[in-house]
Tab-separated table of C-alpha atoms and ligand atoms in Angstrom:
chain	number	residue	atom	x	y	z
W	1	UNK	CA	-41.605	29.112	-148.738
W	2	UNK	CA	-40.101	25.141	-149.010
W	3	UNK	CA	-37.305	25.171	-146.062
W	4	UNK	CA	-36.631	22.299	-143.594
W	5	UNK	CA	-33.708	24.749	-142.131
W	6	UNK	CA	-33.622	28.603	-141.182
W	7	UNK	CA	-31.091	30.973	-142.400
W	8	UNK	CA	-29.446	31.295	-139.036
W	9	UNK	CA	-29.143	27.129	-139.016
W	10	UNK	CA	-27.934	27.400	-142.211
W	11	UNK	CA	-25.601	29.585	-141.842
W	12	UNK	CA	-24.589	28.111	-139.144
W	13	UNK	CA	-23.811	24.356	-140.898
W	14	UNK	CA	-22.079	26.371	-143.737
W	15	UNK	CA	-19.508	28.097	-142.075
W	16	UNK	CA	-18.919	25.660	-139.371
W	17	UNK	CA	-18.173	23.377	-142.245
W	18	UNK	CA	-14.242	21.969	-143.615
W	19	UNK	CA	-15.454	22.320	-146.777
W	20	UNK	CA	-18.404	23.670	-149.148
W	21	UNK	CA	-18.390	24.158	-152.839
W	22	UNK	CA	-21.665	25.973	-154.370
W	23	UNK	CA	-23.500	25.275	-157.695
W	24	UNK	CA	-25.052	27.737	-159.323
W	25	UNK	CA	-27.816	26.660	-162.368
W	26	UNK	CA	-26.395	25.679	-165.973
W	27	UNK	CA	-25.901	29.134	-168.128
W	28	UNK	CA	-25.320	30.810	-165.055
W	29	UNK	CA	-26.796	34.277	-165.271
W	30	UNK	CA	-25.415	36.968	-162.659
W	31	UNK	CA	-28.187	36.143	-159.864
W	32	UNK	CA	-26.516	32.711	-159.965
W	33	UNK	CA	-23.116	33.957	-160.456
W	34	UNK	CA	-23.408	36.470	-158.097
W	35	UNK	CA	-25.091	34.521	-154.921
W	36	UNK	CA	-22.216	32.257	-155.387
W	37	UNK	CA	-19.628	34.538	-155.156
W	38	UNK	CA	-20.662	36.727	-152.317
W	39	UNK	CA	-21.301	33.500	-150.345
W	40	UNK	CA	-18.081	31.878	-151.812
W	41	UNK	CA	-16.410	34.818	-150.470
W	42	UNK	CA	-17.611	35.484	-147.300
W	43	UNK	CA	-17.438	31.575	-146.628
W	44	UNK	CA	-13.725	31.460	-146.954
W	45	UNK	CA	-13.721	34.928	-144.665
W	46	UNK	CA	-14.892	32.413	-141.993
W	47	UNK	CA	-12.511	29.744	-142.639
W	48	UNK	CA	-14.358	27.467	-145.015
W	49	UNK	CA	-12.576	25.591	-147.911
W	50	UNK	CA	-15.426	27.062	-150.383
W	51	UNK	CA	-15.294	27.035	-153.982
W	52	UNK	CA	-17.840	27.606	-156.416
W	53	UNK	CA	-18.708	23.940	-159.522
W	54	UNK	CA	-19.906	26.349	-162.693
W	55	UNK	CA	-20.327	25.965	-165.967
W	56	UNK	CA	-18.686	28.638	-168.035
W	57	UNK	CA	-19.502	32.555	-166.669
W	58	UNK	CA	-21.107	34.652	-169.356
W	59	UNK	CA	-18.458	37.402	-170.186
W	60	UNK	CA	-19.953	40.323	-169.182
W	61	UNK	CA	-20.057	39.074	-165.302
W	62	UNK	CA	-15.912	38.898	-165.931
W	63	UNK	CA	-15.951	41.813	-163.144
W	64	UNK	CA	-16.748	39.356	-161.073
W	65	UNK	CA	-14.326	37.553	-158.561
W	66	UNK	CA	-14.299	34.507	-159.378
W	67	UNK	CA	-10.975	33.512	-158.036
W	68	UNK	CA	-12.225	30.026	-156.674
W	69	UNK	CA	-14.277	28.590	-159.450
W	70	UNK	CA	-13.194	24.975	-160.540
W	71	UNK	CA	-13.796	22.590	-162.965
W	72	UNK	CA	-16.706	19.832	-161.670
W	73	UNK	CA	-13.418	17.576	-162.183
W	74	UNK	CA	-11.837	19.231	-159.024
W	75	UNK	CA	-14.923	18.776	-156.381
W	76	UNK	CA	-13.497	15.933	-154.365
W	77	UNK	CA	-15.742	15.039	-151.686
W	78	UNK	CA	-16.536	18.069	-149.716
W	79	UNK	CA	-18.434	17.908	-146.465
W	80	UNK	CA	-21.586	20.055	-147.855
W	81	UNK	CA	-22.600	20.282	-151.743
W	82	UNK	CA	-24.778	23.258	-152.295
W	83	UNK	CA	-27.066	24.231	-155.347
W	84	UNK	CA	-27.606	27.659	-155.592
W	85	UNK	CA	-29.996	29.330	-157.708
W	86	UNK	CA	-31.337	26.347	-158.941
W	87	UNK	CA	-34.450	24.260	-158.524
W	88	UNK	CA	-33.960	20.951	-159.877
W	89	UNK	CA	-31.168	18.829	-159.076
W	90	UNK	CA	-31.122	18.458	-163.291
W	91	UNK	CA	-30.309	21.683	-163.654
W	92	UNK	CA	-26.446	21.208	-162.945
W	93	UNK	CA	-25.984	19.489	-165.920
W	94	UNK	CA	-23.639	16.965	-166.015
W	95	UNK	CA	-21.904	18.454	-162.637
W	96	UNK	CA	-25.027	16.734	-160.824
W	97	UNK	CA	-22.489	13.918	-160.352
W	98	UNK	CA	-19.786	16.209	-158.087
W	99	UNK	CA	-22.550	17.466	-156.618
W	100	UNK	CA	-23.732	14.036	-155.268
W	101	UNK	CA	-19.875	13.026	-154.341
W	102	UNK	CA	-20.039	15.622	-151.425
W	103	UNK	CA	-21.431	14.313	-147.776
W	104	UNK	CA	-24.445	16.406	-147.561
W	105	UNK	CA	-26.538	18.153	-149.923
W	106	UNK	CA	-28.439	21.749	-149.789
W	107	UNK	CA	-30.356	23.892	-152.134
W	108	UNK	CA	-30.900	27.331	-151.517
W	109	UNK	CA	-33.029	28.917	-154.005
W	110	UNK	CA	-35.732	31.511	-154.913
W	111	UNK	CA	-37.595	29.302	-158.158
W	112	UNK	CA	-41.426	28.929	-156.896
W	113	UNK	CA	-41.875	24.589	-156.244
W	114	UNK	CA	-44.023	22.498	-154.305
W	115	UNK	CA	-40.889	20.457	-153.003
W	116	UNK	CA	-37.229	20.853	-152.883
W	117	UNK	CA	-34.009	18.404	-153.289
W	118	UNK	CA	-31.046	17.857	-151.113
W	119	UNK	CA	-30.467	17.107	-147.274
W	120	UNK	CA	-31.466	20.841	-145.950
W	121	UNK	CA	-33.085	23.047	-148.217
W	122	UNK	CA	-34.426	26.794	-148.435
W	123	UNK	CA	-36.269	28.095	-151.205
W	124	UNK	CA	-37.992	31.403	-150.696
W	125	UNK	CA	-39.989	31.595	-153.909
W	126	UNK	CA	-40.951	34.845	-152.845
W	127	UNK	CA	-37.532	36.595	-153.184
W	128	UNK	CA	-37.016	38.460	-156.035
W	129	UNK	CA	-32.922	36.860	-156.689
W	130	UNK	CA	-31.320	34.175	-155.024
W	131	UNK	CA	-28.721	36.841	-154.079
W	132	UNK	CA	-30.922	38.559	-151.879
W	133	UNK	CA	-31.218	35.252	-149.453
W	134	UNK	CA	-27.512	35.162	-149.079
W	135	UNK	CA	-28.061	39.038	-148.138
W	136	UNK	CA	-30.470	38.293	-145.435
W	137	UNK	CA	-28.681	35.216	-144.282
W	138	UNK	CA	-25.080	36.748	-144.043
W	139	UNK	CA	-26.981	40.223	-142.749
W	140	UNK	CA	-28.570	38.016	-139.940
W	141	UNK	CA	-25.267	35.983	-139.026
W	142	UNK	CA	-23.752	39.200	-138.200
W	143	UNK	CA	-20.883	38.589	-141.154
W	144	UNK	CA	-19.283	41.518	-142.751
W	145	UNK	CA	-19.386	41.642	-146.633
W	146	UNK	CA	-16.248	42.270	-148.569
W	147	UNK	CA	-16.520	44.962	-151.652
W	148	UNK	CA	-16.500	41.573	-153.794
W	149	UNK	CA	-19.052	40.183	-151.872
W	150	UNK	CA	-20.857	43.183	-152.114
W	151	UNK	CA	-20.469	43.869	-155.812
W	152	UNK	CA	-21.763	40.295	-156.604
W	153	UNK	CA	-25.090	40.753	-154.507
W	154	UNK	CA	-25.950	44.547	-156.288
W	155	UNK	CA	-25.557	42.055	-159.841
W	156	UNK	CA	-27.666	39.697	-158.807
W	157	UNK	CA	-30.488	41.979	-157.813
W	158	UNK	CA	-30.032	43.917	-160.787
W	159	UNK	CA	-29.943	41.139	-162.842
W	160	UNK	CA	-32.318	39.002	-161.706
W	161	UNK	CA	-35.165	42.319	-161.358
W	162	UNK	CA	-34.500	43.038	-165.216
W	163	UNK	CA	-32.600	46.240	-163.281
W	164	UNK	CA	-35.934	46.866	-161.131
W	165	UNK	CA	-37.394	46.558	-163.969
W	166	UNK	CA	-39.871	42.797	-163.465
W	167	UNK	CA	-42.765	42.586	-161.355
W	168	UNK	CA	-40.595	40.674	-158.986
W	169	UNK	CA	-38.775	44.186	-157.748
W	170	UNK	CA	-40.188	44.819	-154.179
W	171	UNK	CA	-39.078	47.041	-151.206
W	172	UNK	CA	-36.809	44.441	-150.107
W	173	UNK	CA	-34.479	44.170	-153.480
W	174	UNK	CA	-34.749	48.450	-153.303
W	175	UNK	CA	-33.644	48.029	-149.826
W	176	UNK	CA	-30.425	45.819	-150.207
W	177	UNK	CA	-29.323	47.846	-153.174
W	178	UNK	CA	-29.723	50.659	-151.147
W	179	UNK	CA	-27.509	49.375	-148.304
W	180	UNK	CA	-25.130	47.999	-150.509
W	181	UNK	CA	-25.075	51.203	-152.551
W	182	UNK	CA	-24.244	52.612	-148.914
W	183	UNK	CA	-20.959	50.370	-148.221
W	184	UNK	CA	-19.603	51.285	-151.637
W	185	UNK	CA	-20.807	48.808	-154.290
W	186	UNK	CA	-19.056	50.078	-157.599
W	187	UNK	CA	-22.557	50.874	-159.196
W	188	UNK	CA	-21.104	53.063	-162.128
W	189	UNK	CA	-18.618	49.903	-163.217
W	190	UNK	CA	-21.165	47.155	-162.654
W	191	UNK	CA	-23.746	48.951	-164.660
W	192	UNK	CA	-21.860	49.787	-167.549
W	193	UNK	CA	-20.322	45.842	-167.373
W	194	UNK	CA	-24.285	44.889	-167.471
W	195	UNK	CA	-25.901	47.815	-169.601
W	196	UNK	CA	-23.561	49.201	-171.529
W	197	UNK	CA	-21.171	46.421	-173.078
W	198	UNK	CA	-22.952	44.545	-175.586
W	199	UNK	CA	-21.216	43.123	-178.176
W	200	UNK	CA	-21.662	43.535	-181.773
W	201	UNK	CA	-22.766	39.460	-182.296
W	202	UNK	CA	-25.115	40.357	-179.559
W	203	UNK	CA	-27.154	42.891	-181.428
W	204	UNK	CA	-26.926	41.219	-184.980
W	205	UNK	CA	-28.373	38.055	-183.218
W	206	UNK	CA	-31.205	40.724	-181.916
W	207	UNK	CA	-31.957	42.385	-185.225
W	208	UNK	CA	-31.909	38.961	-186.506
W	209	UNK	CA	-34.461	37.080	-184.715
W	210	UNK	CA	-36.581	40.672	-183.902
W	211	UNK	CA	-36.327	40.859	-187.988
W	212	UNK	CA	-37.998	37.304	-188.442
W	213	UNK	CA	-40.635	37.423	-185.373
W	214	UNK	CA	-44.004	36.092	-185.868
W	215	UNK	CA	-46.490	37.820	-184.601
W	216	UNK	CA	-50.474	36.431	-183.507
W	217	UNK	CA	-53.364	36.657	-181.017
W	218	UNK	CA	-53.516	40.377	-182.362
W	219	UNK	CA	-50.195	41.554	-181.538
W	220	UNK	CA	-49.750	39.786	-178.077
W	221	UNK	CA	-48.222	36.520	-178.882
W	222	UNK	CA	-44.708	36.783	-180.435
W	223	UNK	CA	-42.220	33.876	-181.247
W	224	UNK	CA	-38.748	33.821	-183.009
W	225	UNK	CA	-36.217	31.978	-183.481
W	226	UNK	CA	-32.599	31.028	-184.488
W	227	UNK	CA	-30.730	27.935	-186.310
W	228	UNK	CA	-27.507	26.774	-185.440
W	229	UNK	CA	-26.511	28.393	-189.364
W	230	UNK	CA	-27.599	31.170	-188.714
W	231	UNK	CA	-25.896	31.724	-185.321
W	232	UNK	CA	-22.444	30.469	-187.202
W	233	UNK	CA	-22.430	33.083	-189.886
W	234	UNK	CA	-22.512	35.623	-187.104
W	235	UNK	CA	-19.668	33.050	-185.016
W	236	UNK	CA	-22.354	33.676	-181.999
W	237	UNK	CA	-22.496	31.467	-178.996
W	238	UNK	CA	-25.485	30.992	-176.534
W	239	UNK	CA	-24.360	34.007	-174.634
W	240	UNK	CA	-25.070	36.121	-177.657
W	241	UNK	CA	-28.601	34.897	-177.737
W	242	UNK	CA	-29.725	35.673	-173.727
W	243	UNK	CA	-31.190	38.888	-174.431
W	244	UNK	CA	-33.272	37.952	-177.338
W	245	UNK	CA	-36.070	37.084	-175.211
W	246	UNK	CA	-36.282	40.111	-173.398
W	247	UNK	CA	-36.336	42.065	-176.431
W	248	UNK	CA	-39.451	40.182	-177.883
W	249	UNK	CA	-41.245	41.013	-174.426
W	250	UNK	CA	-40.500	44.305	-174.779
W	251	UNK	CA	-42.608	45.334	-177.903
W	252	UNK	CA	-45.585	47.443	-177.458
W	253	UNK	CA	-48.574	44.888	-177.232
W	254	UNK	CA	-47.108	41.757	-176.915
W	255	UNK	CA	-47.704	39.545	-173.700
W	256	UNK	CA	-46.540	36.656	-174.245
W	257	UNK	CA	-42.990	35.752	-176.012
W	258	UNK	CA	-40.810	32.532	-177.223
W	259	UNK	CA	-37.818	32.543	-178.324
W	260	UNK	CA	-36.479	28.976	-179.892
W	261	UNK	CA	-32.609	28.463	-180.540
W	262	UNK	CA	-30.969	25.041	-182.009
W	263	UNK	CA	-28.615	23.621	-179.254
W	264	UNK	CA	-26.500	20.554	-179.214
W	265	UNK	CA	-28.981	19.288	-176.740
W	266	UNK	CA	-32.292	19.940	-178.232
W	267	UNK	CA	-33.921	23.081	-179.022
W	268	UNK	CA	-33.781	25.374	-175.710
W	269	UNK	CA	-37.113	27.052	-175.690
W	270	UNK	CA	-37.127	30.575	-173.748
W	271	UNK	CA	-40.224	32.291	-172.873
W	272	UNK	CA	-41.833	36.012	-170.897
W	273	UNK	CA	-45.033	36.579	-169.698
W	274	UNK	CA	-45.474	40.968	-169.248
W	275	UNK	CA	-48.738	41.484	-167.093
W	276	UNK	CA	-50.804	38.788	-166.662
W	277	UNK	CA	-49.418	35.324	-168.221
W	278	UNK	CA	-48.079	32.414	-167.262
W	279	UNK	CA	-45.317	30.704	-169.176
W	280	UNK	CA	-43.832	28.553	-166.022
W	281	UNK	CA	-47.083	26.525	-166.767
W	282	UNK	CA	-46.463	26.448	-170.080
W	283	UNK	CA	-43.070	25.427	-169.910
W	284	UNK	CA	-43.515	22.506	-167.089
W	285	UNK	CA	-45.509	21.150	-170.115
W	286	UNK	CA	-42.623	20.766	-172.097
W	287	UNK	CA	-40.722	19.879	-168.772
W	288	UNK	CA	-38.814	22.501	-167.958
W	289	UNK	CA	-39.640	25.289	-165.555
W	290	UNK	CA	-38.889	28.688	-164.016
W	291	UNK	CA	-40.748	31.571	-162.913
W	292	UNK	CA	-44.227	33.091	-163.606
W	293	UNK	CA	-43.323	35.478	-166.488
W	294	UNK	CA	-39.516	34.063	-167.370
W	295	UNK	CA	-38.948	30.742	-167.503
W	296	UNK	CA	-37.550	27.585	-170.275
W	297	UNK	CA	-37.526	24.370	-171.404
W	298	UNK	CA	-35.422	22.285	-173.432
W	299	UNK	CA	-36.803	20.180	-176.013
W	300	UNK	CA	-35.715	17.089	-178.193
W	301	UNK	CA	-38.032	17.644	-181.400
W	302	UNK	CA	-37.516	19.863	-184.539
W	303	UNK	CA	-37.487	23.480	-184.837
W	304	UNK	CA	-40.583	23.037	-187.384
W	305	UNK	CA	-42.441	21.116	-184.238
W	306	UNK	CA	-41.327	23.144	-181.223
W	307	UNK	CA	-42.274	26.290	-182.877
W	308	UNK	CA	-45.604	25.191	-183.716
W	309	UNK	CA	-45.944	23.320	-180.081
W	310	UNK	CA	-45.418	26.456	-178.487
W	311	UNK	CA	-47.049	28.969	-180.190
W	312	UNK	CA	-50.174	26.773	-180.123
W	313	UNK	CA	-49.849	26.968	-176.176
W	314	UNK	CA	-49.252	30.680	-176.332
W	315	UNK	CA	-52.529	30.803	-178.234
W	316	UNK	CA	-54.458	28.622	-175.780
W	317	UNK	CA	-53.388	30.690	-172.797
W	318	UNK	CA	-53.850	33.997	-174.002
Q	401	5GP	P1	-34.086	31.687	-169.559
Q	401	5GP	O1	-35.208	31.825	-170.512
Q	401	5GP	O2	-33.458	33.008	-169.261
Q	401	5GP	O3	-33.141	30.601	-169.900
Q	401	5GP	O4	-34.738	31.210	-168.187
Q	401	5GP	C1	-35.765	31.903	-167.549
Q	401	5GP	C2	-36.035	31.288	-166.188
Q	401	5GP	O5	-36.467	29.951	-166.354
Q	401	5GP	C3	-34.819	31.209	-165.276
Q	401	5GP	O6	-35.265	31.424	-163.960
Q	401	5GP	C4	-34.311	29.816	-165.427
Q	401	5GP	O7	-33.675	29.406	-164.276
Q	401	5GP	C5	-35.600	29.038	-165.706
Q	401	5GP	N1	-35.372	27.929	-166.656
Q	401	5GP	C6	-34.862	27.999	-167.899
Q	401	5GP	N2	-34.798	26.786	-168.484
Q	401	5GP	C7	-35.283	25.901	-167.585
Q	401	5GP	C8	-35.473	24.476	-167.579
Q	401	5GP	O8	-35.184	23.752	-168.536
Q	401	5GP	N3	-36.000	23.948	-166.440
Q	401	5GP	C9	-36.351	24.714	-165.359
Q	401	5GP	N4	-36.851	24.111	-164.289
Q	401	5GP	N5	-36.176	26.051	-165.327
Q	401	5GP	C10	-35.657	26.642	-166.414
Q	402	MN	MN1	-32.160	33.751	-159.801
């Protein structure tokens, strides 16, 4: 745990501010989307001019109420700038510069670090989703969570546990679903908007790069990959690509998986650890970051070199 404030403080400062907007990480995933919304939400409940700075929501979090999402070109100068779901101030992108043009800055966020960023911050690397320390905090301010609100916590649990799946699911993440589940959460809906929606471009992108995997260290390293061409010929964008990762993981044997895709900003490496590695390490060395078994990077070097980089380091820490 990084905090120089307590929930209840924070809290507190939140909803006793004029005016808060939240940013959630670049590709915002439904933990980020989610925390945002249910605190969004419940913000405004109290009064608070709150909106949420985000880059573009995936599609299948449309379910979502995102009502008071702007453009980074709308922030103004509100009274409190919050990053959500996200450990390094870099990883707003280029709405880092709203977020600096409000009077105070906070983080709250769940990504394991030494240090955090901003005026007041609370990281609880421990939690298993950001969404589950806007749970506790609302659940300890007393504040009553709207069906919205409500919806956007289950997703971000269930999202950010790989659906209880990861080695991050605990009691606690069983426990808010469960008391969620018990005020209504539309389970049914959100799981078949998560689970049961993928697009065709989705799984072609998946066949593609499962189809041209390499495989080493006897069946436990795994890397694949995809060029901008190929992505175009199947008119995918980066949300067709999130799940590619997972997929790699998922193979019998394998511990350790990349996945490499060509991006206007370098080539975004994405990488899973199953039971015992560590590919946050691996990925600080190519200066990015993230959790013990999922975390990224993005690189400026060829596909030829950052495929070779990292499989090398998958074969050195296996
Ligand atoms: P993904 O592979 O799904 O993009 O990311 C996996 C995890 O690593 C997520 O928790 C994400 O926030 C984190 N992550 C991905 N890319 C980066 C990066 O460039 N820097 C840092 N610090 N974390 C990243
Ligand atoms: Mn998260």
């Amino acid at each position: 745990m990084v905090k120089n404030i307590d929930l209840r403080e924070l809290w507190k400062n939140l909803s006793t501010a004029k005016s808060v907007v939240l940013f959630p990480h670049v590709n915002p995933d439904g933990d980020a989307v989610g925390a945002c919304v249910a605190l969004c939400l419940t913000l405004r409940e109290h009064g608070v001019d709150c909106k949420v700075c985000s880059g573009k929501v995936p599609d299948y979090l449309g379910f979502l109420n995102t009502s008071y999402f702007i453009d980074d070109r709308e922030v103004g100068n509100p009274e409190i700038c919050v990053a959500v779901d996200c450990s390094e101030d870099y990883r707003m992108d280029r709405r880092g510069g709203a977020f600096y043009r409000g009077n105070k800055h906070y983080c709250i966020d769940h990504h394991q670090t030494d240090c955090g960023f901003g005026d007041r911050f609370y990281i609880d690397g421990a939690a298993a989703a950001a969404c589950t320390i806007i749970f506790d905090m609302l659940k300890e301010a007393g504040a009553v969570l709207s069906r919205d609100a409500a919806n956007a916590i289950y997703t971000g649990i269930c999202t950010d546990t790989g659906n209880f799946k990861h080695a991050n699911t605990d009691s606690r993440s069983h426990n808010i679903a469960a008391e969620l589940l018990e005020v209504g959460v539309d389970h049914t809906e959100i799981m078949a908007s998560l689970y049961k929606n993928r697009s065709m471009k989705k799984v072609l992108c998946e066949s593609r790069a499962i189809e041209k995997a390499f495989v080493f260290s006897g069946g436990r390293g795994i890397i694949s990959y995809l060029s901008s061409e190929e992505m175009a010929k199947i008119n995918a964008t980066h949300e067709d690509t999130d799940e590619i990762i997972d997929k790699l993981r998922d193979i019998a044997g394998v511990e350790m998986a990349a996945y490499l895709e060509e991006r206007e900003e370098g080539i975004k490496i994405s990488m899973r650890a199953k039971t015992y590695g560590n590919v946050r390490d691996i990925c600080r060395s190519f200066g990015g970051g993230g959790h013990i078994a999922a975390a990224g990077a993005t690189v400026k070097m060829s596909m030829e070199d950052a495929f070779a980089a990292v499989k090398r380091a998958i074969e050195e820490s296996l």
